[in-house]
Short mmCIF file of C-alpha atoms in Angstrom, two decimals:
data_model
loop_
_atom_site.label_atom_id
_atom_site.label_comp_id
_atom_site.label_asym_id
_atom_site.label_seq_id
_atom_site.Cartn_x
_atom_site.Cartn_y
_atom_site.Cartn_z
CA UNK U 1 -3.92 10.53 -16.89
CA UNK U 2 -4.87 7.96 -19.51
CA UNK U 3 -4.39 4.29 -20.12
CA UNK U 4 -0.97 2.81 -19.50
CA UNK U 5 -0.93 1.60 -23.09
CA UNK U 6 -3.40 3.97 -24.72
CA UNK U 7 -0.70 5.63 -26.82
CA UNK U 8 0.57 2.46 -28.47
CA UNK U 9 -1.42 3.26 -31.62
CA UNK U 10 -0.98 7.02 -31.42
CA UNK U 11 -2.66 9.10 -29.03
CA UNK U 12 -11.50 -12.38 -10.32
CA UNK U 13 -15.40 -28.10 -9.71
CA UNK U 14 -14.50 -33.25 -10.70
CA UNK U 15 -12.37 -35.96 -9.33
CA UNK U 16 -9.56 -35.27 -6.91
CA UNK U 17 -6.20 -35.00 -8.62
CA UNK U 18 -3.33 -37.03 -7.28
CA UNK U 19 0.00 -35.87 -5.90
CA UNK U 20 2.43 -34.37 -8.36
CA UNK U 21 5.51 -35.89 -6.78
CA UNK U 22 6.14 -38.41 -4.03
CA UNK U 23 8.88 -39.60 -1.70
CA UNK U 24 9.10 -43.38 -1.53
CA UNK U 25 5.39 -43.71 -2.32
CA UNK U 26 4.38 -41.49 0.58
CA UNK U 27 2.27 -39.26 -1.58
CA UNK U 28 4.05 -36.13 -0.41
CA UNK U 29 4.21 -33.48 -3.13
CA UNK U 30 7.66 -32.15 -3.73
CA UNK U 31 9.01 -35.32 -2.14
CA UNK U 32 12.27 -35.19 -4.09
CA UNK U 33 13.20 -31.94 -2.36
CA UNK U 34 12.28 -33.46 0.99
CA UNK U 35 14.46 -36.51 0.34
CA UNK U 36 17.37 -34.23 -0.56
CA UNK U 37 17.15 -32.53 2.81
CA UNK U 38 17.09 -35.87 4.62
CA UNK U 39 20.10 -37.06 2.65
CA UNK U 40 22.01 -33.88 3.43
CA UNK U 41 21.33 -34.36 7.12
CA UNK U 42 22.40 -38.00 6.91
CA UNK U 43 25.64 -37.04 5.15
CA UNK U 44 26.31 -34.43 7.81
CA UNK U 45 25.90 -36.95 10.60
CA UNK U 46 28.30 -39.32 8.83
CA UNK U 47 30.84 -36.53 8.46
CA UNK U 48 30.52 -35.66 12.14
CA UNK U 49 30.91 -39.30 13.18
CA UNK U 50 34.13 -39.72 11.20
CA UNK U 51 35.65 -36.54 12.64
CA UNK U 52 36.60 -38.14 15.99
CA UNK U 53 39.18 -35.49 16.86
CA UNK U 54 36.72 -32.63 16.65
CA UNK U 55 34.81 -31.29 19.64
CA UNK U 56 32.30 -29.51 17.38
CA UNK U 57 29.33 -31.15 15.71
CA UNK U 58 29.41 -30.18 12.08
CA UNK U 59 25.84 -30.01 10.79
CA UNK U 60 26.51 -28.86 7.25
CA UNK U 61 28.27 -26.13 5.32
CA UNK U 62 25.28 -23.77 5.64
CA UNK U 63 26.00 -23.43 9.38
CA UNK U 64 29.60 -22.27 8.90
CA UNK U 65 30.18 -18.64 9.92
CA UNK U 66 32.71 -17.12 7.53
CA UNK U 67 34.44 -13.76 7.32
CA UNK U 68 31.95 -12.73 4.62
CA UNK U 69 28.88 -13.39 6.79
CA UNK U 70 28.69 -9.96 8.51
CA UNK U 71 29.04 -8.17 5.18
CA UNK U 72 26.30 -10.31 3.64
CA UNK U 73 23.97 -9.55 6.56
CA UNK U 74 24.74 -5.85 6.26
CA UNK U 75 23.97 -5.85 2.52
CA UNK U 76 20.56 -7.42 3.23
CA UNK U 77 19.53 -4.61 5.58
CA UNK U 78 17.34 -1.81 4.28
CA UNK U 79 19.12 1.55 4.42
CA UNK U 80 17.48 4.55 6.04
CA UNK U 81 15.89 7.18 3.79
CA UNK U 82 14.14 10.50 4.32
CA UNK U 83 11.24 8.93 2.41
CA UNK U 84 10.90 5.46 0.91
CA UNK U 85 8.93 5.81 -2.31
CA UNK U 86 8.91 2.12 -3.17
CA UNK U 87 5.46 0.67 -3.69
CA UNK U 88 5.43 -1.79 -0.77
CA UNK U 89 5.31 0.86 1.96
CA UNK U 90 2.20 1.83 3.95
CA UNK U 91 1.25 4.35 6.60
CA UNK U 92 1.34 2.66 10.02
CA UNK U 93 0.04 5.70 11.92
CA UNK U 94 -3.58 4.85 11.03
CA UNK U 95 -3.49 1.38 12.55
CA UNK U 96 -5.83 1.10 15.61
CA UNK U 97 -3.11 -0.27 17.89
CA UNK U 98 -5.25 0.17 21.02
CA UNK U 99 -8.03 -2.02 19.64
CA UNK U 100 -5.55 -4.60 18.36
CA UNK U 101 -3.78 -4.62 21.74
CA UNK U 102 -7.08 -5.26 23.52
CA UNK U 103 -7.72 -8.41 21.47
CA UNK U 104 -4.14 -9.61 21.90
CA UNK U 105 -4.43 -9.16 25.70
CA UNK U 106 -7.73 -11.02 25.58
CA UNK U 107 -6.09 -13.93 23.77
CA UNK U 108 -3.16 -14.01 26.20
CA UNK U 109 -5.17 -13.45 29.40
CA UNK U 110 -7.94 -15.96 28.79
CA UNK U 111 -6.40 -18.60 26.53
CA UNK U 112 -8.77 -21.40 25.61
CA UNK U 113 -7.67 -24.95 24.94
CA UNK U 114 -7.89 -24.20 21.22
CA UNK U 115 -5.21 -21.52 21.52
CA UNK U 116 -2.83 -23.70 23.55
CA UNK U 117 -3.05 -26.82 21.41
CA UNK U 118 -1.33 -27.30 18.07
CA UNK U 119 -3.06 -25.25 15.38
CA UNK U 120 -4.76 -27.07 12.49
CA UNK U 121 -2.59 -27.07 9.36
CA UNK U 122 -4.96 -24.66 7.61
CA UNK U 123 -5.29 -22.20 10.49
CA UNK U 124 -7.50 -21.42 13.47
CA UNK U 125 -11.19 -22.19 12.71
CA UNK U 126 -12.28 -18.87 14.23
CA UNK U 127 -10.15 -16.89 11.78
CA UNK U 128 -11.14 -18.97 8.78
CA UNK U 129 -14.82 -18.42 9.62
CA UNK U 130 -14.23 -14.68 10.03
CA UNK U 131 -12.44 -14.44 6.67
CA UNK U 132 -15.17 -16.44 4.90
CA UNK U 133 -17.81 -14.07 6.29
CA UNK U 134 -15.73 -11.03 5.33
CA UNK U 135 -15.25 -12.28 1.76
CA UNK U 136 -18.98 -12.93 1.45
CA UNK U 137 -19.83 -9.39 2.60
CA UNK U 138 -17.21 -7.47 0.70
CA UNK U 139 -16.06 -9.55 -2.29
CA UNK U 140 -19.17 -11.52 -3.27
CA UNK U 141 -17.36 -14.82 -2.66
CA UNK U 142 -19.31 -17.81 -1.29
CA UNK U 143 -16.45 -19.61 0.46
CA UNK U 144 -16.37 -22.51 2.91
CA UNK U 145 -14.00 -21.88 5.84
CA UNK U 146 -12.56 -25.35 5.13
CA UNK U 147 -11.22 -24.06 1.79
CA UNK U 148 -9.15 -21.29 3.44
CA UNK U 149 -5.46 -21.82 4.22
CA UNK U 150 -3.73 -19.38 6.62
CA UNK U 151 -0.01 -18.71 6.29
CA UNK U 152 2.72 -16.30 7.35
CA UNK U 153 2.87 -14.18 4.20
CA UNK U 154 1.90 -14.69 0.58
CA UNK U 155 5.40 -15.94 -0.24
CA UNK U 156 4.93 -18.90 2.12
CA UNK U 157 1.55 -19.80 0.60
CA UNK U 158 2.91 -19.40 -2.91
CA UNK U 159 5.73 -21.78 -2.01
CA UNK U 160 3.21 -24.37 -0.82
CA UNK U 161 1.36 -24.08 -4.11
CA UNK U 162 4.58 -24.57 -6.06
CA UNK U 163 5.42 -27.66 -4.04
CA UNK U 164 1.91 -29.11 -4.35
CA UNK U 165 1.67 -28.57 -8.11
CA UNK U 166 5.16 -29.96 -8.62
CA UNK U 167 8.38 -28.98 -10.44
CA UNK U 168 7.06 -29.91 -13.87
CA UNK U 169 4.30 -27.29 -13.66
CA UNK U 170 5.10 -24.17 -15.67
CA UNK U 171 4.00 -20.85 -14.20
CA UNK U 172 3.25 -17.64 -16.07
CA UNK U 173 3.31 -14.12 -14.66
CA UNK U 174 2.23 -10.72 -15.87
CA UNK U 175 5.12 -8.75 -17.30
CA UNK U 176 5.71 -6.24 -15.81
CA UNK U 177 4.79 -7.61 -12.41
CA UNK U 178 6.03 -8.66 -8.97
CA UNK U 179 9.57 -9.96 -9.29
CA UNK U 180 9.38 -11.77 -5.94
CA UNK U 181 6.96 -14.44 -7.22
CA UNK U 182 9.22 -15.10 -10.19
CA UNK U 183 12.19 -15.43 -7.81
CA UNK U 184 10.26 -17.90 -5.62
CA UNK U 185 9.33 -20.00 -8.66
CA UNK U 186 12.95 -20.08 -9.73
CA UNK U 187 14.07 -21.04 -6.20
CA UNK U 188 11.66 -24.00 -6.21
CA UNK U 189 12.91 -25.10 -9.62
CA UNK U 190 9.64 -24.44 -11.44
CA UNK U 191 9.86 -23.19 -15.01
CA UNK U 192 8.12 -19.85 -15.46
CA UNK U 193 7.31 -17.49 -18.29
CA UNK U 194 6.78 -13.71 -18.37
CA UNK U 195 3.68 -12.81 -20.39
CA UNK U 196 3.19 -9.28 -21.77
CA UNK U 197 0.19 -7.11 -20.99
CA UNK U 198 -1.71 -4.47 -22.92
CA UNK U 199 -4.30 -1.86 -21.91
CA UNK U 200 -6.69 -4.69 -20.87
CA UNK U 201 -4.16 -6.67 -18.87
CA UNK U 202 -2.53 -10.04 -19.55
CA UNK U 203 -2.48 -11.07 -23.21
CA UNK U 204 -4.22 -14.44 -23.30
CA UNK U 205 -2.94 -15.37 -26.75
CA UNK U 206 0.62 -14.84 -25.50
CA UNK U 207 -0.27 -16.92 -22.42
CA UNK U 208 -1.37 -19.76 -24.70
CA UNK U 209 1.89 -19.56 -26.64
CA UNK U 210 3.94 -19.64 -23.43
CA UNK U 211 2.93 -23.24 -22.68
CA UNK U 212 2.19 -22.35 -19.05
CA UNK U 213 -0.05 -24.48 -16.84
CA UNK U 214 -0.73 -21.91 -14.10
CA UNK U 215 -0.90 -18.13 -14.39
CA UNK U 216 -0.48 -15.53 -11.65
CA UNK U 217 -2.62 -12.40 -12.26
CA UNK U 218 -3.93 -9.32 -10.43
CA UNK U 219 -7.09 -8.51 -12.41
CA UNK U 220 -8.50 -5.91 -10.00
CA UNK U 221 -5.38 -3.75 -9.87
CA UNK U 222 -2.35 -4.79 -11.89
CA UNK U 223 0.99 -3.75 -10.45
CA UNK U 224 2.55 -1.41 -11.37
CA UNK U 225 0.23 -0.08 -14.08
CA UNK U 226 -3.06 -0.21 -12.09
CA UNK U 227 -4.86 -1.75 -15.08
CA UNK U 228 -8.26 -3.32 -14.30
CA UNK U 229 -8.95 -6.40 -16.42
CA UNK U 230 -12.26 -5.91 -18.30
CA UNK U 231 -14.96 -8.56 -18.59
CA UNK U 232 -14.00 -9.62 -22.13
CA UNK U 233 -10.40 -10.36 -21.12
CA UNK U 234 -11.57 -12.17 -17.96
CA UNK U 235 -13.76 -14.45 -20.08
CA UNK U 236 -10.80 -15.16 -22.36
CA UNK U 237 -8.73 -16.09 -19.31
CA UNK U 238 -11.43 -18.50 -18.10
CA UNK U 239 -11.57 -20.04 -21.58
CA UNK U 240 -7.79 -20.57 -21.48
CA UNK U 241 -8.01 -22.26 -18.06
CA UNK U 242 -10.87 -24.54 -19.12
CA UNK U 243 -9.01 -25.87 -22.17
CA UNK U 244 -6.78 -28.18 -20.08
CA UNK U 245 -7.37 -30.10 -16.84
CA UNK U 246 -4.14 -29.00 -15.13
CA UNK U 247 -4.52 -25.29 -15.82
CA UNK U 248 -5.25 -22.91 -12.95
CA UNK U 249 -5.41 -19.18 -12.29
CA UNK U 250 -3.78 -17.71 -9.17
CA UNK U 251 -5.71 -14.52 -8.46
CA UNK U 252 -3.66 -12.12 -6.36
CA UNK U 253 -6.23 -9.66 -4.94
CA UNK U 254 -3.61 -7.71 -3.01
CA UNK U 255 -4.41 -3.97 -2.67
CA UNK U 256 -7.85 -4.30 -4.31
CA UNK U 257 -9.59 -2.62 -1.34
CA UNK U 258 -8.18 0.77 -2.27
CA UNK U 259 -10.34 2.22 -5.04
CA UNK U 260 -11.21 5.90 -4.87
CA UNK U 261 -13.99 6.12 -7.43
CA UNK U 262 -16.53 3.71 -8.87
CA UNK U 263 -17.47 0.31 -7.50
CA UNK U 264 -15.06 -2.27 -6.09
CA UNK U 265 -13.96 -4.77 -8.74
CA UNK U 266 -15.30 -8.24 -8.05
CA UNK U 267 -12.71 -11.06 -8.05
CA UNK U 268 -12.44 -13.76 -10.67
CA UNK U 269 -13.11 -16.32 -7.91
CA UNK U 270 -16.68 -15.01 -7.54
CA UNK U 271 -17.38 -15.88 -11.20
CA UNK U 272 -15.48 -19.18 -11.35
CA UNK U 273 -17.82 -22.05 -12.25
CA UNK U 274 -15.12 -24.65 -12.96
CA UNK U 275 -12.88 -24.71 -9.85
CA UNK U 276 -10.04 -23.04 -11.71
CA UNK U 277 -9.24 -20.01 -9.51
CA UNK U 278 -6.94 -19.97 -6.48
CA UNK U 279 -7.56 -16.76 -4.51
CA UNK U 280 -4.64 -15.12 -2.68
CA UNK U 281 -4.73 -12.10 -0.35
CA UNK U 282 -2.93 -10.62 2.67
CA UNK U 283 -3.54 -8.28 5.62
CA UNK U 284 -0.14 -6.58 5.42
CA UNK U 285 -1.39 -3.70 3.25
CA UNK U 286 -4.83 -3.24 4.77
CA UNK U 287 -3.41 -3.37 8.31
CA UNK U 288 0.36 -3.22 8.96
CA UNK U 289 3.29 -4.89 7.15
CA UNK U 290 4.55 -6.58 10.33
CA UNK U 291 1.30 -8.57 10.58
CA UNK U 292 2.49 -11.52 8.52
CA UNK U 293 -0.92 -13.11 7.99
CA UNK U 294 -2.02 -14.08 4.51
CA UNK U 295 -4.57 -16.55 3.22
CA UNK U 296 -5.51 -18.42 0.10
CA UNK U 297 -8.82 -19.92 -0.93
CA UNK U 298 -8.58 -23.21 -2.80
CA UNK U 299 -11.28 -24.66 -5.05
CA UNK U 300 -12.61 -27.98 -3.66
CA UNK U 301 -10.63 -30.18 -6.08
CA UNK U 302 -7.34 -28.59 -5.12
CA UNK U 303 -8.26 -28.53 -1.44
CA UNK U 304 -8.47 -32.34 -1.43
CA UNK U 305 -5.09 -32.50 -3.14
CA UNK U 306 -3.60 -29.99 -0.67
CA UNK U 307 -4.86 -32.01 2.31
CA UNK U 308 -3.39 -35.21 0.84
CA UNK U 309 0.02 -33.71 0.08
CA UNK U 310 0.63 -30.57 2.15
CA UNK U 311 -1.21 -30.98 5.46
CA UNK U 312 1.92 -32.32 7.18
CA UNK U 313 3.13 -28.69 7.25
CA UNK U 314 2.22 -26.89 10.47
CA UNK U 315 0.43 -23.55 10.35
CA UNK U 316 3.05 -20.80 10.51
CA UNK U 317 0.98 -18.11 12.30
CA UNK U 318 0.60 -17.90 16.09
CA UNK U 319 -2.82 -18.92 17.41
CA UNK U 320 -2.92 -15.76 19.54
CA UNK U 321 -2.51 -13.47 16.53
CA UNK U 322 -5.07 -15.49 14.58
CA UNK U 323 -7.56 -15.18 17.45
CA UNK U 324 -6.99 -11.43 17.72
CA UNK U 325 -7.47 -10.97 13.97
CA UNK U 326 -10.67 -13.05 14.02
CA UNK U 327 -12.09 -10.83 16.77
CA UNK U 328 -10.90 -7.73 14.91
CA UNK U 329 -12.78 -8.82 11.77
CA UNK U 330 -15.92 -10.11 13.52
CA UNK U 331 -16.39 -6.86 15.44
CA UNK U 332 -16.22 -4.81 12.23
CA UNK U 333 -12.90 -3.12 12.95
CA UNK U 334 -11.23 -4.29 9.73
CA UNK U 335 -13.84 -2.73 7.47
CA UNK U 336 -13.86 0.50 9.48
CA UNK U 337 -10.07 0.61 9.34
CA UNK U 338 -10.05 0.04 5.57
CA UNK U 339 -12.58 2.85 5.10
CA UNK U 340 -10.46 5.23 7.19
CA UNK U 341 -7.30 4.22 5.38
CA UNK U 342 -8.94 4.56 1.97
CA UNK U 343 -10.03 8.12 2.80
CA UNK U 344 -6.53 8.96 4.04
CA UNK U 345 -4.89 7.58 0.90
CA UNK U 346 -7.36 9.50 -1.28
CA UNK U 347 -6.38 12.75 0.42
CA UNK U 348 -2.70 11.81 0.27
CA UNK U 349 -2.95 11.06 -3.43
CA UNK U 350 -4.66 14.38 -4.15
CA UNK U 351 -2.03 16.25 -2.11
CA UNK U 352 0.84 14.47 -3.89
CA UNK U 353 -0.60 15.26 -7.33
CA UNK U 354 -1.10 18.88 -6.29
CA UNK U 355 2.48 19.22 -5.03
CA UNK U 356 3.87 17.78 -8.26
CA UNK U 357 1.69 20.09 -10.37
CA UNK U 358 3.05 23.11 -8.47
CA UNK U 359 6.71 22.01 -8.66
CA UNK U 360 9.33 22.25 -11.43
CA UNK U 361 8.58 18.59 -12.13
CA UNK U 362 5.38 19.66 -13.86
CA UNK U 363 7.41 21.04 -16.79
CA UNK U 364 9.23 17.80 -17.54
CA UNK U 365 6.77 15.07 -16.52
CA UNK U 366 3.24 13.74 -16.63
CA UNK U 367 1.36 11.54 -14.18
CA UNK U 368 -0.54 8.38 -14.93
CA UNK U 369 -2.86 7.11 -12.20
CA UNK U 370 -6.10 5.13 -12.10
CA UNK U 371 -7.88 6.15 -8.88
CA UNK U 372 -6.76 2.94 -7.19
CA UNK U 373 -3.94 1.44 -5.17
CA UNK U 374 -1.33 3.45 -3.28
CA UNK U 375 1.01 4.56 -6.07
CA UNK U 376 1.05 6.21 -9.47
CA UNK U 377 3.47 6.38 -12.38
CA UNK U 378 5.43 9.57 -13.02
CA UNK U 379 6.92 9.78 -16.53
CA UNK U 380 9.91 12.13 -16.62
CA UNK U 381 11.70 13.51 -19.66
CA UNK U 382 15.32 13.31 -18.55
CA UNK U 383 18.76 12.54 -19.91
CA UNK U 384 19.66 10.57 -16.78
CA UNK U 385 20.09 6.83 -16.93
CA UNK U 386 18.06 4.64 -14.60
CA UNK U 387 21.09 4.04 -12.39
CA UNK U 388 21.71 7.76 -12.20
CA UNK U 389 18.11 8.41 -11.17
CA UNK U 390 18.42 5.87 -8.36
CA UNK U 391 21.79 7.20 -7.23
CA UNK U 392 20.76 10.86 -7.28
CA UNK U 393 17.55 9.90 -5.47
CA UNK U 394 19.53 8.18 -2.74
CA UNK U 395 21.69 11.29 -2.40
CA UNK U 396 18.48 13.22 -1.75
CA UNK U 397 17.36 10.65 0.83
CA UNK U 398 14.78 9.08 -1.49
CA UNK U 399 14.40 5.38 -2.27
CA UNK U 400 13.12 5.38 -5.85
CA UNK U 401 11.79 2.47 -7.88
CA UNK U 402 11.37 2.53 -11.64
CA UNK U 403 8.88 0.85 -13.93
CA UNK U 404 11.73 -1.13 -15.49
CA UNK U 405 12.49 -2.67 -12.08
CA UNK U 406 9.32 -4.76 -12.54
CA UNK U 407 10.07 -6.07 -16.02
CA UNK U 408 10.66 -9.78 -15.58
CA UNK U 409 13.49 -11.86 -16.97
CA UNK U 410 13.31 -15.56 -17.74
CA UNK U 411 15.93 -17.98 -18.98
CA UNK U 412 15.82 -16.37 -22.43
CA UNK U 413 16.48 -12.86 -21.13
CA UNK U 414 14.17 -9.90 -20.90
CA UNK U 415 10.83 -10.39 -22.62
CA UNK U 416 11.39 -8.53 -25.88
CA UNK U 417 7.71 -8.01 -26.65
CA UNK U 418 7.09 -6.40 -23.27
CA UNK U 419 10.13 -4.17 -23.59
CA UNK U 420 9.22 -2.94 -27.07
CA UNK U 421 5.57 -2.43 -26.07
CA UNK U 422 6.59 -0.28 -23.11
CA UNK U 423 9.24 1.69 -25.00
CA UNK U 424 6.74 2.53 -27.74
CA UNK U 425 4.35 3.89 -25.12
CA UNK U 426 6.84 5.73 -22.94
CA UNK U 427 8.53 7.57 -25.83
CA UNK U 428 11.86 7.24 -24.08
CA UNK U 429 10.66 8.82 -20.84
CA UNK U 430 11.75 7.40 -17.49
CA UNK U 431 8.81 6.02 -15.51
CA UNK U 432 8.98 6.24 -11.71
CA UNK U 433 6.69 4.13 -9.51
CA UNK U 434 5.85 6.58 -6.71
CA UNK U 435 4.21 5.19 -3.58
CA UNK U 436 2.52 7.96 -1.61
CA UNK U 437 1.02 5.76 1.12
CA UNK U 438 4.12 5.70 3.31
CA UNK U 439 4.86 9.45 3.15
CA UNK U 440 3.98 11.36 6.31
CA UNK U 441 1.80 14.34 5.26
CA UNK U 442 4.15 16.91 6.78
CA UNK U 443 7.03 15.49 4.68
CA UNK U 444 5.18 15.56 1.36
CA UNK U 445 6.24 19.06 0.17
CA UNK U 446 9.89 18.40 1.04
CA UNK U 447 9.68 15.00 -0.68
CA UNK U 448 8.53 16.58 -3.93
CA UNK U 449 11.20 19.30 -3.64
CA UNK U 450 13.90 16.66 -3.22
CA UNK U 451 12.47 14.63 -6.10
CA UNK U 452 12.72 17.66 -8.37
CA UNK U 453 16.37 18.07 -7.33
CA UNK U 454 17.08 14.59 -8.72
CA UNK U 455 16.59 15.82 -12.28
CA UNK U 456 18.96 18.45 -13.71
CA UNK U 457 16.25 19.48 -16.19
CA UNK U 458 14.28 20.98 -13.28
CA UNK U 459 17.24 23.17 -12.33
CA UNK U 460 17.68 24.29 -15.93
CA UNK U 461 14.16 25.67 -15.87
CA UNK U 462 14.84 27.86 -12.78
#
């Protein structure tokens, strides 16, 4: 249970910056995309006006329902599995639904004027105050509620950042890492670069060579390796950011609450003296995935820029849910829930490791885990290809994700340095990313039994 890369050698403030892009001098960031939408709508209206013989208003090709539409919708649905081992699943049985329901009923039964009016663009003041207080208590962050932006999911907030910073801003991401953020960057037209990691996290010299302006990192718990960025590497990252005015660090603190030994890792934001860190977090993992409430904390310089260019967007989270969450945090329920959940995941992790050690998998695999997060890596010596592992897993009712699923591709193809670095470490073994958080305890033994059935090498040892 060593370092993810230990065998390579053998064995988390100036003048306001202006808008990045504008539409007709309006100062709206990402204005070119906005103009394109307006032009599309205008073209659609012209097309509809010229089609005098039609009784239907044609609003654009995207509204046309074709024969392929049902199949496309069906492909997008998640299939049912006996157990989903992918790393974005959580246990929903621990959520205090009764307490949450009480605060939702309170919001709906006695709505104040604040809850019935339009919500401020950055979210309900009560929730922003609650989050600021929570961050001060638990993360050592001295944050003004005015600097907090509430949104429906991290993807939404990330999209707002992309639009504010503009299409000429190049983003860098840890490789391996979350593919979704790379996909969002590509969808917005922003150039992006995958940057390799080592046993200390993101390689800052490679980041410098990438030519990126903004970097997305998870220093407290890198996904999927679980690497914690040490102080020396954090200082190097700050030095990189301070070398150019337009450079920023997006600190994704997702999942950092779940450490099972040692002290919680303080965020980069708490040590930022130059207004270079944008802090991003969500409640979907600490509470339930269906609660699409995320938030980001902007440094003062960027906050002024965000207000100037992005405040025309309405807040995307219901005022009633925001009120309920504010009450939930203020009354101490969030911290109590996190403590309960952390203890449950610790026991679940220990049980999963014990089941694997007592199964045929023990003869052909080894586990790498770092006492944090809700998953670990299982390296298996097998002749199966990655596609075969996924297919045989599905036949056993298991949704399996592999380490290679999180290797990022850019316009030049897969990052060769990351691939070679990983292959040298893994010695040709297949690395599975096993999430234990979403497994019901009574299904854990059967899950491990089915996982062993995926690999023919386990049967050969019987």
